[in-house]
XYZ file of C-alpha atoms in Angstrom:
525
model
C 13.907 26.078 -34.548
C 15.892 26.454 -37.418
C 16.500 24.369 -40.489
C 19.243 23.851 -42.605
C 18.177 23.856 -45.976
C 19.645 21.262 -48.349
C 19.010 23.325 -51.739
C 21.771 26.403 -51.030
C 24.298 26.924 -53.570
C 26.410 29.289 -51.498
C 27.424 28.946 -47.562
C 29.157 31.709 -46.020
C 30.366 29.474 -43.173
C 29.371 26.277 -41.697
C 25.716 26.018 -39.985
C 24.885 26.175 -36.672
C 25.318 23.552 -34.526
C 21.611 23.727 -33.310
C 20.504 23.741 -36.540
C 18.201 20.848 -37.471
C 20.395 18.852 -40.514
C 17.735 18.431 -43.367
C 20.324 16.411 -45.810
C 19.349 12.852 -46.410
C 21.283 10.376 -48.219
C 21.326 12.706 -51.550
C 24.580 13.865 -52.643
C 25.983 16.728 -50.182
C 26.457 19.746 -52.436
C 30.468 20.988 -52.775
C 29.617 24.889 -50.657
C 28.467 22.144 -47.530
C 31.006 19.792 -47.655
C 33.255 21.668 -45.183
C 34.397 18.829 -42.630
C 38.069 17.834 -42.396
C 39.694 14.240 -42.086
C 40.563 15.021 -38.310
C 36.069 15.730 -38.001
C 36.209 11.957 -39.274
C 39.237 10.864 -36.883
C 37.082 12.045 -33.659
C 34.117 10.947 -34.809
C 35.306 7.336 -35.541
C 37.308 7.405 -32.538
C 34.991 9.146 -30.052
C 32.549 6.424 -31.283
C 35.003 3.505 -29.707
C 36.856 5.483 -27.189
C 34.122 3.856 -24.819
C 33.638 1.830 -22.317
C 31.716 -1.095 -24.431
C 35.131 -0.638 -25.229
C 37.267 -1.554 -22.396
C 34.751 -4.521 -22.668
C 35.776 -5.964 -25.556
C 39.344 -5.385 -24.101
C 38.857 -7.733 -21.162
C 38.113 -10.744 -23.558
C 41.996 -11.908 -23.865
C 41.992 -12.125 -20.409
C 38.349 -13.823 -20.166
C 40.075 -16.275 -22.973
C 42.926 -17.599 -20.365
C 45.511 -15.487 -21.664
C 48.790 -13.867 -20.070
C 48.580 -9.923 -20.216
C 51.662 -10.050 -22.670
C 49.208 -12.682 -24.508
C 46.177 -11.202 -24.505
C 48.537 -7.556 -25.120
C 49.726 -9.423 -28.636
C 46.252 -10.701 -29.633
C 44.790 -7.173 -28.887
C 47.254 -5.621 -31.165
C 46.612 -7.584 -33.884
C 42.609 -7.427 -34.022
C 43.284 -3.627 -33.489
C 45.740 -3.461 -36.478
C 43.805 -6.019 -39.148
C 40.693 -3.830 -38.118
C 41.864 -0.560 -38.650
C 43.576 -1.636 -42.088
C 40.484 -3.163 -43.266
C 38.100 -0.552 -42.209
C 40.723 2.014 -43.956
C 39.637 1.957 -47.681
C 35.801 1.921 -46.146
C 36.536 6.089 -45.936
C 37.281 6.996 -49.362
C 33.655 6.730 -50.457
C 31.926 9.226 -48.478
C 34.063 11.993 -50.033
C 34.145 10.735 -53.820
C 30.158 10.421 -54.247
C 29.218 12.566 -51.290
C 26.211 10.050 -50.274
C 26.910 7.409 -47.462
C 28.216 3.509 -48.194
C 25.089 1.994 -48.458
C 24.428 4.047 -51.115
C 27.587 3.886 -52.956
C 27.392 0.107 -52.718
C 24.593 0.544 -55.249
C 27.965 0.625 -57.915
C 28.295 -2.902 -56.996
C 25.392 -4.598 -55.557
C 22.714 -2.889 -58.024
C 20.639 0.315 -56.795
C 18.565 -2.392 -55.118
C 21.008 -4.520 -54.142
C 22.193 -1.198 -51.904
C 19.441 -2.591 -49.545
C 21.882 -5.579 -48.211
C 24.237 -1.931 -46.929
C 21.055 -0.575 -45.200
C 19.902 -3.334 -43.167
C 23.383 -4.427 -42.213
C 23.739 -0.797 -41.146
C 20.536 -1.328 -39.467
C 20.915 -4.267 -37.348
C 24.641 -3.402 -36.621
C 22.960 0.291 -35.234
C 20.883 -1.181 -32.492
C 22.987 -3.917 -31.660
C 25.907 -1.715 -30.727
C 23.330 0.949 -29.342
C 21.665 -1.587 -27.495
C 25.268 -3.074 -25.810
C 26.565 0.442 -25.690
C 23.108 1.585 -22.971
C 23.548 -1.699 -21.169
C 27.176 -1.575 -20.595
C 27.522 2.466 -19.823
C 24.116 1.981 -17.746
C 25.347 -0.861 -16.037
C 28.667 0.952 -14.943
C 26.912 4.260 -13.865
C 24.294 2.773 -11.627
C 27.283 0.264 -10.302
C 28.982 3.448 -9.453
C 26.716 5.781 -8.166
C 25.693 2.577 -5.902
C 29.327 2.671 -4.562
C 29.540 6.436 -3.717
C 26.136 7.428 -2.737
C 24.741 4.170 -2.102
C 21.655 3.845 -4.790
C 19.874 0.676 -5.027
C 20.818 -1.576 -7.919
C 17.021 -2.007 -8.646
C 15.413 -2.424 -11.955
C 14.156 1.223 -11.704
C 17.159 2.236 -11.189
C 19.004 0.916 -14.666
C 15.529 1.367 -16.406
C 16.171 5.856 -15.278
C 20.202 5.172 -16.771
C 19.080 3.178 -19.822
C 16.357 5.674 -20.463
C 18.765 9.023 -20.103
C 21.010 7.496 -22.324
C 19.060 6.610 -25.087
C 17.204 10.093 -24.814
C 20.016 11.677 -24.848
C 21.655 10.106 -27.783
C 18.194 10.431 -29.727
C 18.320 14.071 -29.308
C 21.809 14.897 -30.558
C 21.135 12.515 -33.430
C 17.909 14.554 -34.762
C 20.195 17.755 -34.891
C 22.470 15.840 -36.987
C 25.817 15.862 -37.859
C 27.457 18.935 -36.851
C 25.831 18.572 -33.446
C 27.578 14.803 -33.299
C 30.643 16.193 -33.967
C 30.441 18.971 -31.240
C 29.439 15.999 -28.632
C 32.170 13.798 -29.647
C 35.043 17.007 -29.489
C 34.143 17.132 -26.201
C 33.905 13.220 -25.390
C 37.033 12.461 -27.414
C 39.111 14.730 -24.627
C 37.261 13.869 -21.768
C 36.931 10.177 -22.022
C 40.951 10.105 -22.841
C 41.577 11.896 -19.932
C 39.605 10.091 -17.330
C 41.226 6.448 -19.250
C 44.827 8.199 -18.475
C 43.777 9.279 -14.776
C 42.918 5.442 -14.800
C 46.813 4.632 -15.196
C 47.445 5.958 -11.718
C 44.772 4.575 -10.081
C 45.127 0.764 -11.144
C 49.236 1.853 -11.089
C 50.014 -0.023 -7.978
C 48.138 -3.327 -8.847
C 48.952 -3.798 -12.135
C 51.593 -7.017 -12.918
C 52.802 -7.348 -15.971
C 53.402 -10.597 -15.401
C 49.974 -12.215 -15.040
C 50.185 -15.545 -16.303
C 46.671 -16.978 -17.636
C 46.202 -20.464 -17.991
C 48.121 -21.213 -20.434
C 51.580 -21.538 -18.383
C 54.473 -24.307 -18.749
C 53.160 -26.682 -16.326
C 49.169 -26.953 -18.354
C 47.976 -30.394 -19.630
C 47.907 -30.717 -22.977
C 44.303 -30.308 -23.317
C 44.441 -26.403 -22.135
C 47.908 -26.109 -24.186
C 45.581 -26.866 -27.275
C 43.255 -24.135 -26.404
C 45.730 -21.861 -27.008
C 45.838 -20.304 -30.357
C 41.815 -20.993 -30.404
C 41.742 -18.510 -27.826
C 44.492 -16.301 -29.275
C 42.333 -16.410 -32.290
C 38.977 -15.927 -30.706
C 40.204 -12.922 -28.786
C 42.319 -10.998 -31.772
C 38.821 -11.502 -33.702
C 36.727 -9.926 -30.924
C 39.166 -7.129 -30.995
C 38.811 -6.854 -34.877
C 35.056 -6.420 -35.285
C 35.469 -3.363 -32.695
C 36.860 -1.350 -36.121
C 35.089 -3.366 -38.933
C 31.758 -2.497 -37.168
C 32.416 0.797 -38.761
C 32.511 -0.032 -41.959
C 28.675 0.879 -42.937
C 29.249 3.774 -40.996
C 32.381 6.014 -42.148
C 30.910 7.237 -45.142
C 27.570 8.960 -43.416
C 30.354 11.468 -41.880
C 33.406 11.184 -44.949
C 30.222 12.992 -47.114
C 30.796 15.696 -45.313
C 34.547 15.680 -46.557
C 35.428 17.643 -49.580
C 35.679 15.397 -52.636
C 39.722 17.019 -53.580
C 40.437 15.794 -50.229
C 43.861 12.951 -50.713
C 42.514 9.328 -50.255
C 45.483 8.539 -47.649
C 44.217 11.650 -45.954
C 40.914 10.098 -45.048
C 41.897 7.168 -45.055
C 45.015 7.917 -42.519
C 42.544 9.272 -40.621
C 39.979 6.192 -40.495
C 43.256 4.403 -39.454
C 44.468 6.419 -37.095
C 41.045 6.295 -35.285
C 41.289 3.111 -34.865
C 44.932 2.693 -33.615
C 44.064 5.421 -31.071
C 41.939 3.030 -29.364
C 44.574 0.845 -27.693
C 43.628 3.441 -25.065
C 39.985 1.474 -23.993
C 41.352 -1.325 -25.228
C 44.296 -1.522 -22.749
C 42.788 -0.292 -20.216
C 39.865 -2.779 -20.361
C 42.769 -5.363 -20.551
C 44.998 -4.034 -17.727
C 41.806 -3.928 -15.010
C 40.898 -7.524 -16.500
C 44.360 -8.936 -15.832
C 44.089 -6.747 -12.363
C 40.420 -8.272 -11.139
C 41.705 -11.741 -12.575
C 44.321 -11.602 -9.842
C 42.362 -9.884 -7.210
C 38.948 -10.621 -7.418
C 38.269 -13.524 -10.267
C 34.693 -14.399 -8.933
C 33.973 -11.626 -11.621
C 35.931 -12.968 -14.388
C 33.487 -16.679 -14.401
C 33.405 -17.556 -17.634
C 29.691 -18.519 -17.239
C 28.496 -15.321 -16.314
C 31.616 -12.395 -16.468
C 30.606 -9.133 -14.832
C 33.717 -6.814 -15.933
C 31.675 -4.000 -14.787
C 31.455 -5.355 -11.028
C 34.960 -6.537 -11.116
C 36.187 -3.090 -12.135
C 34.160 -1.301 -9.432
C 35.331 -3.960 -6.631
C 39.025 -3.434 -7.592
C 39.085 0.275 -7.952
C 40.202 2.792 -5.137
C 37.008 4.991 -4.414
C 38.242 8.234 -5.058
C 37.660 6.503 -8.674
C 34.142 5.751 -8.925
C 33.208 8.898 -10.437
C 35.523 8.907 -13.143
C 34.254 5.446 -14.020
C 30.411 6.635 -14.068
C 31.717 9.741 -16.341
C 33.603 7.210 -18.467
C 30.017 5.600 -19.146
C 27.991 8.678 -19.435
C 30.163 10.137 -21.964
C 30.925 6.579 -24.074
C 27.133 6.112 -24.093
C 26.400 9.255 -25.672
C 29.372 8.556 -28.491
C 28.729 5.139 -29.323
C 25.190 5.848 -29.317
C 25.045 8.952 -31.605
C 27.735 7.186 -33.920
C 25.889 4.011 -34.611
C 22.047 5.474 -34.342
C 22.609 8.603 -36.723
C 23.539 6.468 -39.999
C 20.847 4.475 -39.736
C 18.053 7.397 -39.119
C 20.141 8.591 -42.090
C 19.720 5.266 -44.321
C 16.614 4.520 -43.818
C 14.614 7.471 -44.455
C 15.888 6.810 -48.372
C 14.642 3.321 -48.272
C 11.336 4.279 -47.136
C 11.119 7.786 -48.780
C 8.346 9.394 -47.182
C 10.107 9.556 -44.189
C 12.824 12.249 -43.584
C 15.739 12.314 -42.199
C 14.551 13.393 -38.942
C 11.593 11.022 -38.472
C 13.492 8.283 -39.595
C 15.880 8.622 -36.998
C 13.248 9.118 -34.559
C 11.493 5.861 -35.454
C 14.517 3.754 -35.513
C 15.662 5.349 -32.050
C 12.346 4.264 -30.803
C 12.008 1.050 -32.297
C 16.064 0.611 -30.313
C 14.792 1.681 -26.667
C 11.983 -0.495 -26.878
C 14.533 -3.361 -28.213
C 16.536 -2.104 -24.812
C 14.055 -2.332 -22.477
C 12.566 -5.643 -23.826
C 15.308 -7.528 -24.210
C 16.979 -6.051 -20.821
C 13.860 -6.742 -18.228
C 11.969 -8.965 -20.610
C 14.000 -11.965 -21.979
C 17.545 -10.808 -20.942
C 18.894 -10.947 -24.168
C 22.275 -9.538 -23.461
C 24.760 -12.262 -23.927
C 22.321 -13.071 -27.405
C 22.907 -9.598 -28.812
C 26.573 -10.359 -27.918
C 26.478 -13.338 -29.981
C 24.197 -11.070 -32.499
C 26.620 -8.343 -32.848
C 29.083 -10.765 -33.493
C 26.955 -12.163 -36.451
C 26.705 -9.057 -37.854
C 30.031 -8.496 -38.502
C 30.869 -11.985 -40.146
C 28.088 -10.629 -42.465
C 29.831 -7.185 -43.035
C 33.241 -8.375 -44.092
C 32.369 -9.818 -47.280
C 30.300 -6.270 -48.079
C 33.199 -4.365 -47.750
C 35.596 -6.604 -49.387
C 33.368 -6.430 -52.657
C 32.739 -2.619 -51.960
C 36.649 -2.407 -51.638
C 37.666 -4.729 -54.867
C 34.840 -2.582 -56.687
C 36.496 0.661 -56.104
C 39.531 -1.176 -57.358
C 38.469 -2.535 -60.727
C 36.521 0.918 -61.055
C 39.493 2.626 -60.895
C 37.744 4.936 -57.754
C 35.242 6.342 -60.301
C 31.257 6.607 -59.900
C 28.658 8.193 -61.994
C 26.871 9.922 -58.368
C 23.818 10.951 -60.154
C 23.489 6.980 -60.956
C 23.906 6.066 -57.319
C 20.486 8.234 -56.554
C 18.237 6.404 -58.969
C 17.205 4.422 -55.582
C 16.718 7.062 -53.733
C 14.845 8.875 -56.100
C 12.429 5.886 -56.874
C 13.861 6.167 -60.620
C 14.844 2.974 -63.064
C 17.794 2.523 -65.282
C 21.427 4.231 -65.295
C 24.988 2.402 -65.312
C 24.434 0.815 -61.829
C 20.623 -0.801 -63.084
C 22.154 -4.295 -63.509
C 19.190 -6.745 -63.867
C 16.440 -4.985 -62.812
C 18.374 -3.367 -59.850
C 20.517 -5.987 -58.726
C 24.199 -6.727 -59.374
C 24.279 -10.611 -59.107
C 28.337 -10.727 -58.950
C 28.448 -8.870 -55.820
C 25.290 -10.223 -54.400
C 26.528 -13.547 -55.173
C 30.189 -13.231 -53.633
C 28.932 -11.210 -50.521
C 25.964 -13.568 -49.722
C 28.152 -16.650 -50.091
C 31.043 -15.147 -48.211
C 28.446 -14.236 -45.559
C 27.157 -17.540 -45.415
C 30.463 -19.103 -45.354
C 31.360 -17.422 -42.178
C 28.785 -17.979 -40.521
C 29.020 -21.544 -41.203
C 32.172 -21.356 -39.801
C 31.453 -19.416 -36.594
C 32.738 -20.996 -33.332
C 31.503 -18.400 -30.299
C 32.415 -20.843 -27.517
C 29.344 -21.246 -25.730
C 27.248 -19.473 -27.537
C 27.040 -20.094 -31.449
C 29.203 -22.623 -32.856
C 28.380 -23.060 -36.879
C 27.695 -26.271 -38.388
C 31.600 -26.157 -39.542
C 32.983 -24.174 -36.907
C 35.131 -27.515 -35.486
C 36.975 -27.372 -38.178
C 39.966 -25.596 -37.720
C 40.386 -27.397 -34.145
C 37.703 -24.694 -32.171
C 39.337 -22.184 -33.250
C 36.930 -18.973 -34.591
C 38.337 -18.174 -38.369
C 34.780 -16.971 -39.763
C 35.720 -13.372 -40.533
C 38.846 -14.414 -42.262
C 37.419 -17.561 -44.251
C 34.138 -15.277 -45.425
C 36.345 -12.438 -46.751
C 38.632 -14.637 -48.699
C 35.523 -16.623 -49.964
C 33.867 -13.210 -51.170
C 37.051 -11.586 -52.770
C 37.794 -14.542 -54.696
C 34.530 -15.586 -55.701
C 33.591 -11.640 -56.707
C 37.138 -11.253 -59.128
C 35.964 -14.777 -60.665
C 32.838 -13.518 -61.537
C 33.859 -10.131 -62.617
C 36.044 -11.502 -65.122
C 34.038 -14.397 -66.471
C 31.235 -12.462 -66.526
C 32.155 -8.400 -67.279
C 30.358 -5.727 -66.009
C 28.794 -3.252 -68.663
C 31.704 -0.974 -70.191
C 29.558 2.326 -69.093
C 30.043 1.150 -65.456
C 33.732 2.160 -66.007
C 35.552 5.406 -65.998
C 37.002 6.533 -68.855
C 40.546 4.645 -67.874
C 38.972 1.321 -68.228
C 38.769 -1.392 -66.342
C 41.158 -2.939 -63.828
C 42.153 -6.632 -63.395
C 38.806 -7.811 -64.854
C 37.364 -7.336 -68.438
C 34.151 -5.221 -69.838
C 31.022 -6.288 -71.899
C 29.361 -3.859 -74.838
C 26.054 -4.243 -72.697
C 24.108 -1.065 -73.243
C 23.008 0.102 -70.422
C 18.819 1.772 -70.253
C 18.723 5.030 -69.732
C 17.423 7.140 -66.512
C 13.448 7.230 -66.006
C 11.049 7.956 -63.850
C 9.118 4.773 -62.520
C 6.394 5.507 -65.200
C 8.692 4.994 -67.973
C 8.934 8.334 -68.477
C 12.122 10.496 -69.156
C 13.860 11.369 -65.879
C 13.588 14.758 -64.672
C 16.768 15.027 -62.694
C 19.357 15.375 -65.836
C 22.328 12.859 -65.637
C 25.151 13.534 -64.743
């Protein structure tokens, strides 16, 4: 087996696919950094362009909405999202290291931690719902052509393929992700589009919901609660991203134009009104034709979609979930292998990802056959995100005070088990940021309202409806400007243009050092 190895100076040409990637979070030298913003387009969109997906996209419909309804509040969530997880891009390329790591800057090089674990949990969340869903679909199609029992042994077989699978092409690392999701960007897209002629003749634009003229009031007040709820289920979709975007943009050279990658992250984004629809055409289809599925207590979109679909299309629908598990999974699993061997340093790369893949199929299988945890990871996931917003919001107002510029040697000290440098703080941790992310996060989650499932202690509020994400973002940007200017950050934590919007203090800032106190031996700068 061969191994890339992250010292070269000079690369003729891009490594081999099948070459084992040795990089960690460390900065990616300039002769490796040969991916393009279109690499990051299909890697961010192959990652959604899933059927976990077409999920998500059923929820308007699950809500009581009309397809034109449900059509508006799916465009919204999708827009909002993308523009929010835009800026998340420009990262990666400037310091060459992932987010977490660059959110040492603002949270302190341990404060970075708060980027890892949120990576973390939102990694085997989405893995975990992207193996249930795709497994789900495959065995409910293969039980429709060839007739195979729906038995526990049966989804243990998918769930354990999948998750193999995706462990394997994340251990090769990124170049092999990117050759998986070329190929699963094209084929997924195709197999959605060969879905608009087979749900052609059933399809009604006209679907009504619930929420029609002749409702009593009380479902008329549901209304924009649900329009709410379902824009917001459709905006976490892109904003799961966020901790993710910069373990590929790394790979982007650092000259690359901002609205390049960020166009890009975008773009990726926007391009998934193609699982999106679709999931919310067949919903509005199997509301009409078969809405035993759609039961609000217990939805099975996967069943409905199978019991509505001609049967020449059952094996486009179990390709549609072999080839979204393997990109969802190998998106949201390779940060995290990536992450976390710098928090616990003597593991690398590759053994971190192999422990945290583990660790997720056991978290599959347990919470599948054990406790049935799926509609709780749903809420989970959900959790998760409220908690990301305010991250990126202070990541995103940093890189706008800072002017876009980073000291990347600084951003290492954590990595490199080091003390001092410009992003030292107090003792490692930015209290600003910490402060206006962890009440942000808080806030949302106060206000949560999941209806029946997690409904916050203030999440009545705004008359049921869900505006967590929106309330925690505004809480954190505020809250993180008011503290940046009452309370500056050290001048050296600046570029040399200054400051912008918020003031600087003449705190001098300790020097780089080993953890011994002595000198460091990787030079600054």
């Amino acid at each position: 087996m061969n191994i890339q190895h992250s010292e070269s100076s000079v690369t003729e040409k891009p490594p081999s696919v099948t070459q084992v990637e040795t990089h960690g979070v460390e900065r990616i030298p300039d002769a490796d950094r040969t991916a393009r913003p279109f690499d990051l387009f299909r890697l961010a969109f192959g990652g959604a362009n899933t059927f976990s997906t077409c999920v998500l996209g059923a929820f308007p419909i699950l809500f009581g909405l009309s397809f034109l309804q449900g059509l508006a509040a799916m465009l919204l969530g999708l827009v909002v999202g993308a523009l929010l997880l835009a800026p998340m891009a420009v990262f990666g390329p400037r310091n060459g290291t992932n987010n977490a790591v660059s959110s040492s800057a603002h949270l302190g090089v341990h404060g970075r931690v708060v980027g890892s674990f949120l990576s973390l949990l939102t990694a085997v969340a989405f893995f975990s719902l992207s193996v249930w869903s795709s497994g789900d679909a495959l065995i409910g199609g293969a039980h429709r052509m060839f007739g195979l029992p729906e038995s526990d042994a049966a989804y243990a077989v998918a769930y354990a393929v999948f998750a193999v699978l995706v462990l394997a092409v994340c251990v090769y690392g990124f170049r092999f992700m990117l050759l998986v999701n070329k190929i699963a960007v094209v084929a997924a897209t195709l197999l959605f589009v060969l879905g608009l002629f087979a749900f052609a003749g059933d399809f009604d634009a006209s679907y009504a919901g619930i929420f029609t003229a002749g409702a009593d009031a009380a479902t008329q007040e549901l209304f924009w609660p649900s329009f709410i709820g379902a824009a917001l289920i459709v905006l976490s979709n892109p904003v799961s991203f966020g901790a993710f975007l910069g373990d590929w943009a790394r790979y982007i050279p650092a000259s690359t134009p901002h609205r390049k990658v960020m166009g890009a992250a975008f773009l990726s984004q926007i391009a998934t009104v193609l699982p999106f629809g679709f999931g919310l055409t067949t919903a509005a289809i199997i509301a009409e034709r078969a809405p035993e599925y759609l039961d609000p207590a217990a939805p099975n979109f996967v069943g409905g979609l199978l019991a509505v679909s001609p049967s020449w299309y059952f094996l486009p629908v179990c390709l549609i979930a072999l080839i979204g598990g393997m990109s969802t999974g190998t998106t949201a699993l390779y940060g995290t292998g990536l992450d976390f061997s710098s928090v616990f340093p003597r593991l690398s790369r590759v053994r971190a990802t192999v422990l945290v893949g583990v660790l997720s199929i056991v978290f599959i299988f347990v919470g599948r056959f054990g406790f049935n945890l799926v509609q709780a990871i749903s809420t989970f996931a959900t959790m998760i995100i409220t908690c990301t917003v305010p991250w990126m919001i202070v990541m995103m107002l940093g890189w706008v005070t800072r002017r876009g510029w980073y000291d990347p040697d600084a951003l290492q000290v954590f990595t490199r088990r080091q003390r001092g440098g410009r992003y030292w703080f107090a003792h490692g941790w930015n209290w600003r940021g910490m402060a206006a992310w962890w009440t942000g996060a808080v806030t949302g989650v106060l206000f949560t309202n999941i209806p029946g499932q997690f409904v916050g202690p203030l999440g009545d509020l705004a008359g049921g409806a869900d505006i967590s994400l929106p309330l925690g973002a505004a809480v954190a940007g505020v809250l993180h400007l008011v503290l940046l200017r009452v309370f500056p950050e050290p001048r050296e934590v600046f570029g040399p243009a200054g400051p912008r919007w918020v003031g600087a203090a003449d705190t001098p800032v300790a020097p780089i050092t080993e953890a011994d106190g002595t000198p460091a031996l990787v030079p600054a700068g």
